[in-house]
XYZ file of C-alpha atoms in Angstrom:
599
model
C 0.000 0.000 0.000
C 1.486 3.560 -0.754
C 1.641 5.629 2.255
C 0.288 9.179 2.621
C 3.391 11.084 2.586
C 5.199 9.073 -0.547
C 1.910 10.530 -2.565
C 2.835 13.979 -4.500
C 1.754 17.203 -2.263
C 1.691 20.848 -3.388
C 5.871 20.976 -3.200
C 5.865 18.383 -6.157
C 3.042 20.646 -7.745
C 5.074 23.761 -7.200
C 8.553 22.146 -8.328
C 6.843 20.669 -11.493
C 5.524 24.590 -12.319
C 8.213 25.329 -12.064
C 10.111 23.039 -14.334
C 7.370 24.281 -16.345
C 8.214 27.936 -16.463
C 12.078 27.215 -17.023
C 11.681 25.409 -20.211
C 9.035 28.115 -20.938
C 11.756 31.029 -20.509
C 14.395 28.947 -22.224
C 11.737 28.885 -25.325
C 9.769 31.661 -24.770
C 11.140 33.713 -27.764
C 10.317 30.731 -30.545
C 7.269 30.512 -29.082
C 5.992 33.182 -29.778
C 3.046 33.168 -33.030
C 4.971 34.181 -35.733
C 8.360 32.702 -34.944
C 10.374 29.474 -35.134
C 13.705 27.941 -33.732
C 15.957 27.811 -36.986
C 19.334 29.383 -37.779
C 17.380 31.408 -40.913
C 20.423 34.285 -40.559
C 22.340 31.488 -42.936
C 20.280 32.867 -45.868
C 22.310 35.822 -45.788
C 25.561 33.960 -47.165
C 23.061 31.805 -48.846
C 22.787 32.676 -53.249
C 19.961 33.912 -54.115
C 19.065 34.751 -51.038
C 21.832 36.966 -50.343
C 20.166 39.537 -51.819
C 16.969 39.405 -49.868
C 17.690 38.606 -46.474
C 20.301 40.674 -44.617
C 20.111 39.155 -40.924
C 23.472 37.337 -40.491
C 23.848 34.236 -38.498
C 23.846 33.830 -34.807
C 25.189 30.994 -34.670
C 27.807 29.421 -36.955
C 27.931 26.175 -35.767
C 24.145 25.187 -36.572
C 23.735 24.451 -40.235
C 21.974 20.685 -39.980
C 18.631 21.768 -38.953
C 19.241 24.688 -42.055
C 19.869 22.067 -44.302
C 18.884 18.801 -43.120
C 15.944 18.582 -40.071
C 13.526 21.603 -41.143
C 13.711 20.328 -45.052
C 12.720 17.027 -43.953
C 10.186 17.884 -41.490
C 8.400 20.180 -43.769
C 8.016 17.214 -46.572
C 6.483 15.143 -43.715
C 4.113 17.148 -43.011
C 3.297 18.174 -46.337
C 2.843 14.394 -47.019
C 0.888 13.676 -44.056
C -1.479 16.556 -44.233
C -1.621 14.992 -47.974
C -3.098 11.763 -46.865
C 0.260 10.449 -48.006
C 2.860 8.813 -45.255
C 6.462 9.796 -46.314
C 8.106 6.716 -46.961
C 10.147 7.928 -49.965
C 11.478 11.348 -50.327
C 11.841 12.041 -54.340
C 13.418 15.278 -53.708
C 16.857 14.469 -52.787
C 19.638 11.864 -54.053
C 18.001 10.983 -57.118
C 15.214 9.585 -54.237
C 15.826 8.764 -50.993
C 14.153 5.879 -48.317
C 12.924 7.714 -45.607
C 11.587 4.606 -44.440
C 14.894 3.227 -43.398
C 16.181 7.049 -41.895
C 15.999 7.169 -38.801
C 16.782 10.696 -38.302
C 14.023 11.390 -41.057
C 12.138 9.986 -37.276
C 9.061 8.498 -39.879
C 7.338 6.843 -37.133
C 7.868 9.276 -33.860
C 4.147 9.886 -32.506
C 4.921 13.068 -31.482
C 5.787 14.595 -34.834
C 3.247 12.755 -36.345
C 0.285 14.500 -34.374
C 2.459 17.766 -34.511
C 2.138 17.437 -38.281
C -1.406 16.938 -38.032
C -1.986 19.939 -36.170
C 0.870 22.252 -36.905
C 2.668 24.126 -39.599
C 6.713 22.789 -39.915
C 8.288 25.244 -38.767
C 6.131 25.699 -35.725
C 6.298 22.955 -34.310
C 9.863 22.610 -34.308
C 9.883 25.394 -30.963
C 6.502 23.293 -29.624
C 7.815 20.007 -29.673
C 11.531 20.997 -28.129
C 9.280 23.215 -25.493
C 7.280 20.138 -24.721
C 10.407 17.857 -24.679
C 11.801 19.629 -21.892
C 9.329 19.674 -19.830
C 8.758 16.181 -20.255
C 12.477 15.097 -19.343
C 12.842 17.447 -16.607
C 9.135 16.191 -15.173
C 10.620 13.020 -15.493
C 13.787 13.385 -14.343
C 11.919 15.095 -10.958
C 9.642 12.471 -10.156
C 12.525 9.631 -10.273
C 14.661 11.925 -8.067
C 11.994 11.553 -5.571
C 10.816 7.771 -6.173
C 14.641 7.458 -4.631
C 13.397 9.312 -1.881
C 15.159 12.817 -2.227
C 14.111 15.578 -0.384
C 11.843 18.500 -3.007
C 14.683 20.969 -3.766
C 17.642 18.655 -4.267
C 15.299 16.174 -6.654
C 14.146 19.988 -8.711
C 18.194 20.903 -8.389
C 18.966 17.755 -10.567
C 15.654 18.123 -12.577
C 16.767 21.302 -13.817
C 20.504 20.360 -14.397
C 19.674 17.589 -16.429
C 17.055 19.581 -18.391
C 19.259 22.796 -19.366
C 22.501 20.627 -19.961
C 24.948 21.882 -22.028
C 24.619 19.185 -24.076
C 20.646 19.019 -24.518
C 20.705 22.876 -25.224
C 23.395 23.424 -27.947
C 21.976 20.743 -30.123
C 18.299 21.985 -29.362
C 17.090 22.666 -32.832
C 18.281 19.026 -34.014
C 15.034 17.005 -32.853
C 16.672 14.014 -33.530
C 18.534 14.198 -30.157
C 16.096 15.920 -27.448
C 13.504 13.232 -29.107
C 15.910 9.693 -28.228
C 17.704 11.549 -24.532
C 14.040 12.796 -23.165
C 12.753 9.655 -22.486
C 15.490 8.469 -20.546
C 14.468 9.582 -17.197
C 11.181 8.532 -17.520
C 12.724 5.116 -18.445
C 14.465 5.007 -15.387
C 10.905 6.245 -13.641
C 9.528 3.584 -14.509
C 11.892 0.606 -14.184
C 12.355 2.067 -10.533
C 8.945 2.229 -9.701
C 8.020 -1.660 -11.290
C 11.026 -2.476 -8.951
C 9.693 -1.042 -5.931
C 6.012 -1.935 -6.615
C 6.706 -5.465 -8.040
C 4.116 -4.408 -10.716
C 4.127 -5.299 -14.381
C 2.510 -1.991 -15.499
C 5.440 0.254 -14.864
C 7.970 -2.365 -16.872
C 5.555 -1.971 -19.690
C 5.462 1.939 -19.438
C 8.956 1.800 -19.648
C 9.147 -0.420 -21.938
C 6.984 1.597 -23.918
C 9.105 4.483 -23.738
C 12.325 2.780 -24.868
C 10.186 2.652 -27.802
C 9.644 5.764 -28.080
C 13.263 7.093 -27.765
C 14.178 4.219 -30.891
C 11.606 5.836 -32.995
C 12.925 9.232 -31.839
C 15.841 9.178 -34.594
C 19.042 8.977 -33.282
C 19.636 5.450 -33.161
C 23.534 5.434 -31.075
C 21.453 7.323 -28.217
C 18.755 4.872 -28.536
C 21.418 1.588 -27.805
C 23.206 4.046 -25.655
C 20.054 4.529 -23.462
C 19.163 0.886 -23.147
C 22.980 0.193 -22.055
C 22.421 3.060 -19.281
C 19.304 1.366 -18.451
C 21.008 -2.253 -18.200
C 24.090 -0.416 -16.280
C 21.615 0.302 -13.739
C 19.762 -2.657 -13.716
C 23.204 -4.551 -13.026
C 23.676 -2.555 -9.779
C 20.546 -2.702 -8.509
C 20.897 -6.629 -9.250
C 24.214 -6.768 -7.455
C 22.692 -4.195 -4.172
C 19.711 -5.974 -3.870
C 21.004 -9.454 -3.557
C 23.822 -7.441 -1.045
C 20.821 -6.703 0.953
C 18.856 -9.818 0.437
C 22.370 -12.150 0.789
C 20.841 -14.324 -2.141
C 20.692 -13.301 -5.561
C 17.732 -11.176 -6.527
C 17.358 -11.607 -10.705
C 13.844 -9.486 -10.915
C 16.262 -6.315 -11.681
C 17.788 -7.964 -14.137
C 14.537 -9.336 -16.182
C 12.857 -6.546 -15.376
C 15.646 -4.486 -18.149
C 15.013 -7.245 -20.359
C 11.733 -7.077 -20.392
C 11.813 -3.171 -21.286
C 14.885 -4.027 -23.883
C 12.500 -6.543 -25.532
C 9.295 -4.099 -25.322
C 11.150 -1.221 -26.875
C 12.944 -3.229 -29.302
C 9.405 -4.501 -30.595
C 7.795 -0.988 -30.337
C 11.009 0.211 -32.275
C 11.522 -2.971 -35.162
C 9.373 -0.748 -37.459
C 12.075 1.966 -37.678
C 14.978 -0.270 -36.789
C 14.502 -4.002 -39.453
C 14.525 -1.201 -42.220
C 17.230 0.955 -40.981
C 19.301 -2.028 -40.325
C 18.994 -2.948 -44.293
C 19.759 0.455 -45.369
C 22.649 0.497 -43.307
C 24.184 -2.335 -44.863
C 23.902 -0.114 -48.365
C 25.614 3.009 -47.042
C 29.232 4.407 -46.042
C 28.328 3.378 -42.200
C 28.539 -0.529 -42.904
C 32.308 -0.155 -42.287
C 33.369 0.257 -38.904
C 36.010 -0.964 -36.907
C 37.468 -0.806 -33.147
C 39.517 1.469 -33.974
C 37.645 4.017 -35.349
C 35.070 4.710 -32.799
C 38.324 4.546 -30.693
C 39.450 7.707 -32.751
C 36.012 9.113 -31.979
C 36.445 9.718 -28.129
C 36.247 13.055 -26.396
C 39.463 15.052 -26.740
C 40.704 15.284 -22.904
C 41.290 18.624 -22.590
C 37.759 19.294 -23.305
C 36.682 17.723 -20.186
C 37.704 21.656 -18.537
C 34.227 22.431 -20.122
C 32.516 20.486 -17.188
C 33.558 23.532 -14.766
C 34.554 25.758 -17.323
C 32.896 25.864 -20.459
C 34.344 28.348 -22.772
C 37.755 28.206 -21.780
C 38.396 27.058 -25.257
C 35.942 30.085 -26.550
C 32.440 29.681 -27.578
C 31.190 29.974 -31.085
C 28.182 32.677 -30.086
C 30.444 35.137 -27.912
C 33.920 35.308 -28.866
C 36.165 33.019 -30.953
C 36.298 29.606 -30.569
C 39.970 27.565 -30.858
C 39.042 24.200 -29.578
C 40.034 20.647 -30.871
C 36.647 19.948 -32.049
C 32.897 20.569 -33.372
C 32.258 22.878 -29.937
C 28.528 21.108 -30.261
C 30.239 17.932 -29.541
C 32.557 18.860 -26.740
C 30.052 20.172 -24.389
C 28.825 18.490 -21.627
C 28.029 21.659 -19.178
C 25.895 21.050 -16.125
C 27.006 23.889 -13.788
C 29.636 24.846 -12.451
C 29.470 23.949 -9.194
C 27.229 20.846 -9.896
C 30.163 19.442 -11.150
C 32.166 19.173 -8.142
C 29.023 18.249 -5.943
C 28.966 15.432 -8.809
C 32.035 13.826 -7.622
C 31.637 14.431 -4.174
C 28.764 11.903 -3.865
C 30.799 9.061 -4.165
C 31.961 10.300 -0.337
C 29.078 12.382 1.045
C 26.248 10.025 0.274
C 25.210 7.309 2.612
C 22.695 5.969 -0.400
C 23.902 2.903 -2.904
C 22.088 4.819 -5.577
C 24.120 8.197 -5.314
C 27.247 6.546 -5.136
C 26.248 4.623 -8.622
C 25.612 7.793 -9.843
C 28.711 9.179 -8.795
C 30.852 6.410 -9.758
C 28.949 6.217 -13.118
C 29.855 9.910 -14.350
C 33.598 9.002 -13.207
C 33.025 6.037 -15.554
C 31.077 7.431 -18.849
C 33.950 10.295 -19.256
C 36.674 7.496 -18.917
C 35.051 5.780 -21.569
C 33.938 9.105 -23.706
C 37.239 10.115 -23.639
C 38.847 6.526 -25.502
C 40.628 5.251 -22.250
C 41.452 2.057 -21.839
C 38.286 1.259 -20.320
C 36.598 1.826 -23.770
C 37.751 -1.685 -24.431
C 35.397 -2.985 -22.158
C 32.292 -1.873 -24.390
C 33.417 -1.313 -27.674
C 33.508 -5.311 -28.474
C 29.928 -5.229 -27.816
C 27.443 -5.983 -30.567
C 26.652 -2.493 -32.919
C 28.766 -0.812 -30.117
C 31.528 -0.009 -32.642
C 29.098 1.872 -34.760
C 28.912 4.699 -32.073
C 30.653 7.490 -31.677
C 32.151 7.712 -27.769
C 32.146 11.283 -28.091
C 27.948 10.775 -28.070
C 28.653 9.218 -24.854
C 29.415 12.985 -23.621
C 25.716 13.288 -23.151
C 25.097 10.541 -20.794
C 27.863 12.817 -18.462
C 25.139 15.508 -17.362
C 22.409 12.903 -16.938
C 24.821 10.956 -13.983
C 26.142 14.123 -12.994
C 22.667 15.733 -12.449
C 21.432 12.865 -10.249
C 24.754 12.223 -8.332
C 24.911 16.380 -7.456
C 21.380 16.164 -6.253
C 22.407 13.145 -3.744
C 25.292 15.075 -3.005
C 22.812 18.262 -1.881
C 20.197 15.656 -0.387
C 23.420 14.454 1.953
C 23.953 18.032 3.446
C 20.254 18.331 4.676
C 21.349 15.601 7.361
C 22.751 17.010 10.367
C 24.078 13.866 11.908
C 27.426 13.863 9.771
C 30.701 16.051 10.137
C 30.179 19.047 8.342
C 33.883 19.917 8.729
C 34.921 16.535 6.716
C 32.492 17.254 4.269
C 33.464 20.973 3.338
C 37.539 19.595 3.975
C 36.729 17.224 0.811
C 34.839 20.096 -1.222
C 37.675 22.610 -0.725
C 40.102 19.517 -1.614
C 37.777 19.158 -5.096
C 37.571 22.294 -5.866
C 41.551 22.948 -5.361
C 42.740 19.637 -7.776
C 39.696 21.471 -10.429
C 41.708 24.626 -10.415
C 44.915 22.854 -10.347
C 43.720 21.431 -13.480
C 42.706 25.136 -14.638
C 46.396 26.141 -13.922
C 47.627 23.405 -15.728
C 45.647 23.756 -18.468
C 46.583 27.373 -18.378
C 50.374 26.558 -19.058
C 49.480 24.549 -21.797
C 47.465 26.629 -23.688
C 49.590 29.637 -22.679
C 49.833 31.693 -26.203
C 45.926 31.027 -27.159
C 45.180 32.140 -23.443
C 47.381 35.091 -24.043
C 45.918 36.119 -27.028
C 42.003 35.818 -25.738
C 43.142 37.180 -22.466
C 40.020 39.748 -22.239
C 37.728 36.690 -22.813
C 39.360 34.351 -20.251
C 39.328 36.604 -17.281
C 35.517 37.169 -16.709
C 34.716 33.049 -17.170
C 37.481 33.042 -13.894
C 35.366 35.452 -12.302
C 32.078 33.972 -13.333
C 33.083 30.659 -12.148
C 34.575 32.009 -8.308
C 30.992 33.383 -8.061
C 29.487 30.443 -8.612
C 31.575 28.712 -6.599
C 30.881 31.278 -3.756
C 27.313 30.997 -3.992
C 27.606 27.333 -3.832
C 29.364 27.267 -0.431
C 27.304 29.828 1.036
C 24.143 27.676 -0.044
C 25.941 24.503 1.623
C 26.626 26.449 4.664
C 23.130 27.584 5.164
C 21.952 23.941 4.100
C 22.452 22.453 7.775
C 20.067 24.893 9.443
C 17.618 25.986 6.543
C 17.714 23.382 3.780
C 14.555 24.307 1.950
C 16.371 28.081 1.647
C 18.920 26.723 1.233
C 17.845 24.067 -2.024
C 15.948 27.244 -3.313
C 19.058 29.254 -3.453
C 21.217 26.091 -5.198
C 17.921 25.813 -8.004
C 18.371 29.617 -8.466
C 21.900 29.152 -8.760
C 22.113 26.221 -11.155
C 19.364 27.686 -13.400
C 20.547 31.217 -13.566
C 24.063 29.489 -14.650
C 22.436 27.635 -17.192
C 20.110 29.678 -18.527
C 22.549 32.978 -18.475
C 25.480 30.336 -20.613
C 22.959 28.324 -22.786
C 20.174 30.987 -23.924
C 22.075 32.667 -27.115
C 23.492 29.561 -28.601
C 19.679 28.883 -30.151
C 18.643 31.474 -32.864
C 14.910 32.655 -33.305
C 13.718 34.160 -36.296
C 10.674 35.807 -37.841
C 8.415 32.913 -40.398
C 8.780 36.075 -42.975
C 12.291 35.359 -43.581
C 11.703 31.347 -43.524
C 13.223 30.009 -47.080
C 11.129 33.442 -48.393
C 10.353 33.201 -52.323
C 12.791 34.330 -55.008
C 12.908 34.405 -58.334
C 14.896 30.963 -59.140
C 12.450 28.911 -57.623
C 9.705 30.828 -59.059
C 10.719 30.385 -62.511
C 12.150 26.264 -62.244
C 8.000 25.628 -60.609
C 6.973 26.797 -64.086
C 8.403 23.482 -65.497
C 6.214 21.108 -64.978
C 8.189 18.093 -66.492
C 10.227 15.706 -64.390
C 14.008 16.848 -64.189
C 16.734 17.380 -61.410
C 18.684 20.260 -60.520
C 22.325 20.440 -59.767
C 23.026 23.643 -57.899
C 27.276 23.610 -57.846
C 28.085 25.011 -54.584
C 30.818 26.918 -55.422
C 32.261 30.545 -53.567
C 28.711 31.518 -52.316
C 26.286 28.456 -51.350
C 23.077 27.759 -53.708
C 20.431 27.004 -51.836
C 22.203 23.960 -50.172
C 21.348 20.572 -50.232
C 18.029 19.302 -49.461
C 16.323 22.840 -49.881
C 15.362 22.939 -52.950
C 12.890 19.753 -51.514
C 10.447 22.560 -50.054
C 9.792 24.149 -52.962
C 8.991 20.616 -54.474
C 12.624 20.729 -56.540
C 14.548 17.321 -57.287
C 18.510 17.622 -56.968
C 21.386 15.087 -57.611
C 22.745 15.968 -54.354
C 21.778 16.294 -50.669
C 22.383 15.152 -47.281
C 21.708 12.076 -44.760
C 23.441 10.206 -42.622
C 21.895 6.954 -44.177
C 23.116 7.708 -48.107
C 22.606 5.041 -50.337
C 26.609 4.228 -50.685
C 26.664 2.976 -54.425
C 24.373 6.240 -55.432
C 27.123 8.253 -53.972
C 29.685 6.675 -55.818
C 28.128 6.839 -59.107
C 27.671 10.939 -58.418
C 31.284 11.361 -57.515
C 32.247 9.308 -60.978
C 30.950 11.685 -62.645
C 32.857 14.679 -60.671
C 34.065 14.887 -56.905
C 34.932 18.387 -57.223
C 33.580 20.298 -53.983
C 35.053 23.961 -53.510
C 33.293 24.838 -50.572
C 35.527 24.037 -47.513
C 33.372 23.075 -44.671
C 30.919 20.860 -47.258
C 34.017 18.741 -48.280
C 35.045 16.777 -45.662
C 30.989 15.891 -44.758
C 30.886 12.210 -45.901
C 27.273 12.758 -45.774
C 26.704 15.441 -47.837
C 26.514 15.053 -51.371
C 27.266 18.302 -53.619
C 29.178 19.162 -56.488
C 30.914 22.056 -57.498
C 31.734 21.564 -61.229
C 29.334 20.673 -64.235
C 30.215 17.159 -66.715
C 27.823 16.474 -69.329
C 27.043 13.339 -67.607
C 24.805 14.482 -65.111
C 22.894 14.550 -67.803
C 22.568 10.347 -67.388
C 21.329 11.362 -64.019
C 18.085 13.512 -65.407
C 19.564 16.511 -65.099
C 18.122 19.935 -66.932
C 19.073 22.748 -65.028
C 22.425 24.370 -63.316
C 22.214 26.407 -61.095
C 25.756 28.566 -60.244
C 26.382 31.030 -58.294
């Protein structure tokens, strides 16, 4: 029977309304009528645009959902609202299978009604808006199904919402869509644990589902090895309790592996075929060992733009900035790591010890090893393991703040081992520092105020442990404030919003190929200036040679790059799945091709 006080009261209420208003401020701007969350300030560098919009882009680094995610989306809901379901996109590649993309997210529920109901481009802000406050909902109410107090289960329910991570790669749908249902996975298995109920297994099973159809398939096996990670220590602390072993945890994640996968076989059997006809077929060890997370990058965890940031001042980091970050808050981290010692609870240590144990592995350590010889694990990329690090960190910081509400432990141990943290972090800094002495030289001005920025933080953070002992609910308020202020105040600008009017606007090119009504293909050559860019000629119902998918049809591309693999246009070139060309041969003429397009 569930006891009185484990029901939700008006805390949970006022934590979840809240949840609801941070995703709402995070969004607020794309929500608006009128508006949408795409990086339309491209256009400007964009031919024949160029000449029309004058709005230059906020953010260099996001080009995909430009090019790739609001192209796609608009042809699915063009074809649902159609009566047609988008199986086969004619448009792009000479035709493309949909069917078997699984970033093209053909059978995701949620963009299916949205495409009922919405235009494209508005439900791109909707859906992320309603993502978010799904995950951090979710994240909440398993925070406190492990029986944390309300303000540390809302300080990890915001962390993990407002990631780093989650919020520079916001406006590719792909992502939020697989990584939102995680927590409520974890819900859910915890809760048929505790209950010894099928229901909840089947919920969760249902959701594993939900995050395979939700496109990004590495996330998707990455979540269910999370989940199985989990299910192995609670296996292993149960039967520890019990002195026998206990194998419900165990079935229990294989009965939500099993679920999911069945929920998820009609995106994955044809995925799985079209995978054996593209580029991604060939894999090895050692590449996805070459794909870790470059180690000085973990400095973002407590210090995020220490390499620069692509949205304030110039970025000189190793890689793709997107990829790199895995930004929680800055004093979250350290609270992350001090779980393994503060908390009394099996689970926070887990937590604790599993951060330590995802960056080892993100990073291509030795400890890689141990997974990459598991079956499709070599098709991932360990840097995507980077955002499984805010998701352990979040709930290992909140057991860390749950720990400080007791008052029967040493608080002079406790802020000895903090101080000792925080000193090895800025050791680290100083090290770092030497290192990277002539770049931190030269973006001196820039450097200075993140120190500053993150000794406030810090501050704050102490004072609000201090005060935890003898006014823990002020004192969780005033870590919540803290951790969403930092997050909010770091992530907000890295998402453009922009006015529908300039959204792929009309011009004159377009206008006059429509008035052909004959079946041919385009080949814009993307040459000095961009034209149009691959897959946007799709939304004004224009068939190219070209385009771009992480699921190309291998043979297709070599027959295109036969022909010519001339590409002039630096950052397009090394984009294995991009297809564009920048010089004409008569032969595309074998490919259907009546019009060329140049800048």
């Amino acid at each position: 029977m569930t006891s009185r006080s484990s029901l939700p009261g008006r805390g949970d209420a006022l934590c979840l309304i809240i949840i609801l208003v941070l995703a709402t401020v995070l969004l607020g701007p794309a929500l608006r009528p009128g508006y949408t969350l795409l990086p339309l300030g491209l256009e400007a560098g964009i031919a024949p645009w160029h000449k029309q919009v004058t709005q230059q882009a906020q953010n260099s680094l996001l080009s995909d959902p430009f090019y790739t995610f609001y192209p796609r989306r608009y042809f699915f809901t063009t074809a649902l609202q159609s009566g047609t379901w988008p199986l086969w996109n004619p448009y792009i590649f000479g035709g493309h299978p949909l069917l078997g993309d699984t970033a093209a997210q053909t059978f995701y529920p949620p963009n299916v009604l949205a495409a009922l109901f919405l235009p494209a481009a508005r439900a791109l802000p909707i859906l992320a808006w309603l993502h978010l406050v799904l995950t951090g909902a979710a994240m909440y109410a398993w925070l406190r199904l492990l029986h944390l107090p309300l303000m540390p289960a809302l300080f990890g329910a915001v962390m993990w919402m407002l990631n780093g991570n989650t919020i520079v790669w916001l406006e590719n749908p792909h992502r939020l869509s697989t990584l939102a249902w995680l927590p409520g996975m974890f819900l859910f298995y915890e809760l048929a644990l505790q209950r010894r109920r099928a229901w909840p297994a089947v919920i969760a099973g249902g959701l594993y589902g939900l995050s395979i159809l939700g496109g990004h398939t590495q996330f998707a096996l990455g979540n269910g090895l999370v989940l199985a990670a989990y299910g192995a220590f609670r296996t292993i602390n149960l039967s520890l309790q019990a002195r026998r072993m206990v194998w419900r945890p165990l079935i229990v994640v294989a009965g939500i592996g099993l679920a999911g996968a069945g929920i998820g076989a009609i995106q994955l059997l044809p995925t799985l075929q079209l995978l054996g006809m593209s580029r991604r077929l060939v894999s090895a060890p050692q590449r996805a060992l070459a794909s870790g997370w470059p180690l000085s990058h973990v400095l973002g965890l407590w210090l995020p733009d220490f390499f620069g940031n692509p949205v304030r001042f110039p970025y000189w980091g190793t890689r793709n900035y997107a990829e790199v970050t895995a930004y929680f808050g800055a004093f979250a981290f350290p609270l992350s790591l001090l779980a393994m010692a503060w908390s009394r609870r099996a689970e926070g240590q887990f937590m604790s010890v599993a951060l330590v144990v995802t960056i080892l592995i993100a990073v291509g350590s030795p400890l890689a090893w141990l997974i990459i010889w598991l079956p499709w694990v070599r098709y991932v990329r360990l840097i995507n393991m980077v955002a499984y690090v805010p998701f352990f960190g979040a709930a290992a910081a909140s057991f860390a703040l749950a720990s400080v509400y007791r008052t029967d432990r040493v608080p002079k141990r406790r802020f000895v081992s903090l101080l000792s943290v925080l000193a090895a972090l800025i050791l680290v800094t100083g090290a770092a520092v030497f290192v990277y002495r002539s770049h931190v030289a030269a973006h001196w001005a820039e450097v200075v105020p993140q120190f500053v920025r993150i000794g406030l933080l810090w501050m704050v953070g102490i004072i609000g442990l201090v005060v935890a002992r003898h006014r823990p609910t002020a004192a969780g308020a005033l870590m919540v404030t803290l951790v969403a202020v930092d997050l909010l105040q770091w992530g907000m600008p890295f998402n453009p919003v922009n006015s529908l009017d300039i959204l792929y606007p009309e011009n004159e090119v377009t206008a006059w190929l429509q008035q052909d009504s004959s079946l041919y293909r385009v080949l814009p050559l993307q040459t000095g200036r961009p034209v149009f860019g691959p897959n946007v000629l799709s939304v004004f119902g224009l068939s190219e040679t070209g385009g771009y998918s992480s699921l190309a049809l291998l043979s297709y591309r070599e027959l295109v790059k036969a022909i010519d693999d001339e590409v002039a246009i630096w950052w397009m070139r090394p984009n294995e799945n991009m297809l564009v060309n920048s010089r004409f041969d008569p032969l595309f003429s074998l490919l259907n091709v009546k019009y060329v397009l140049a800048s």
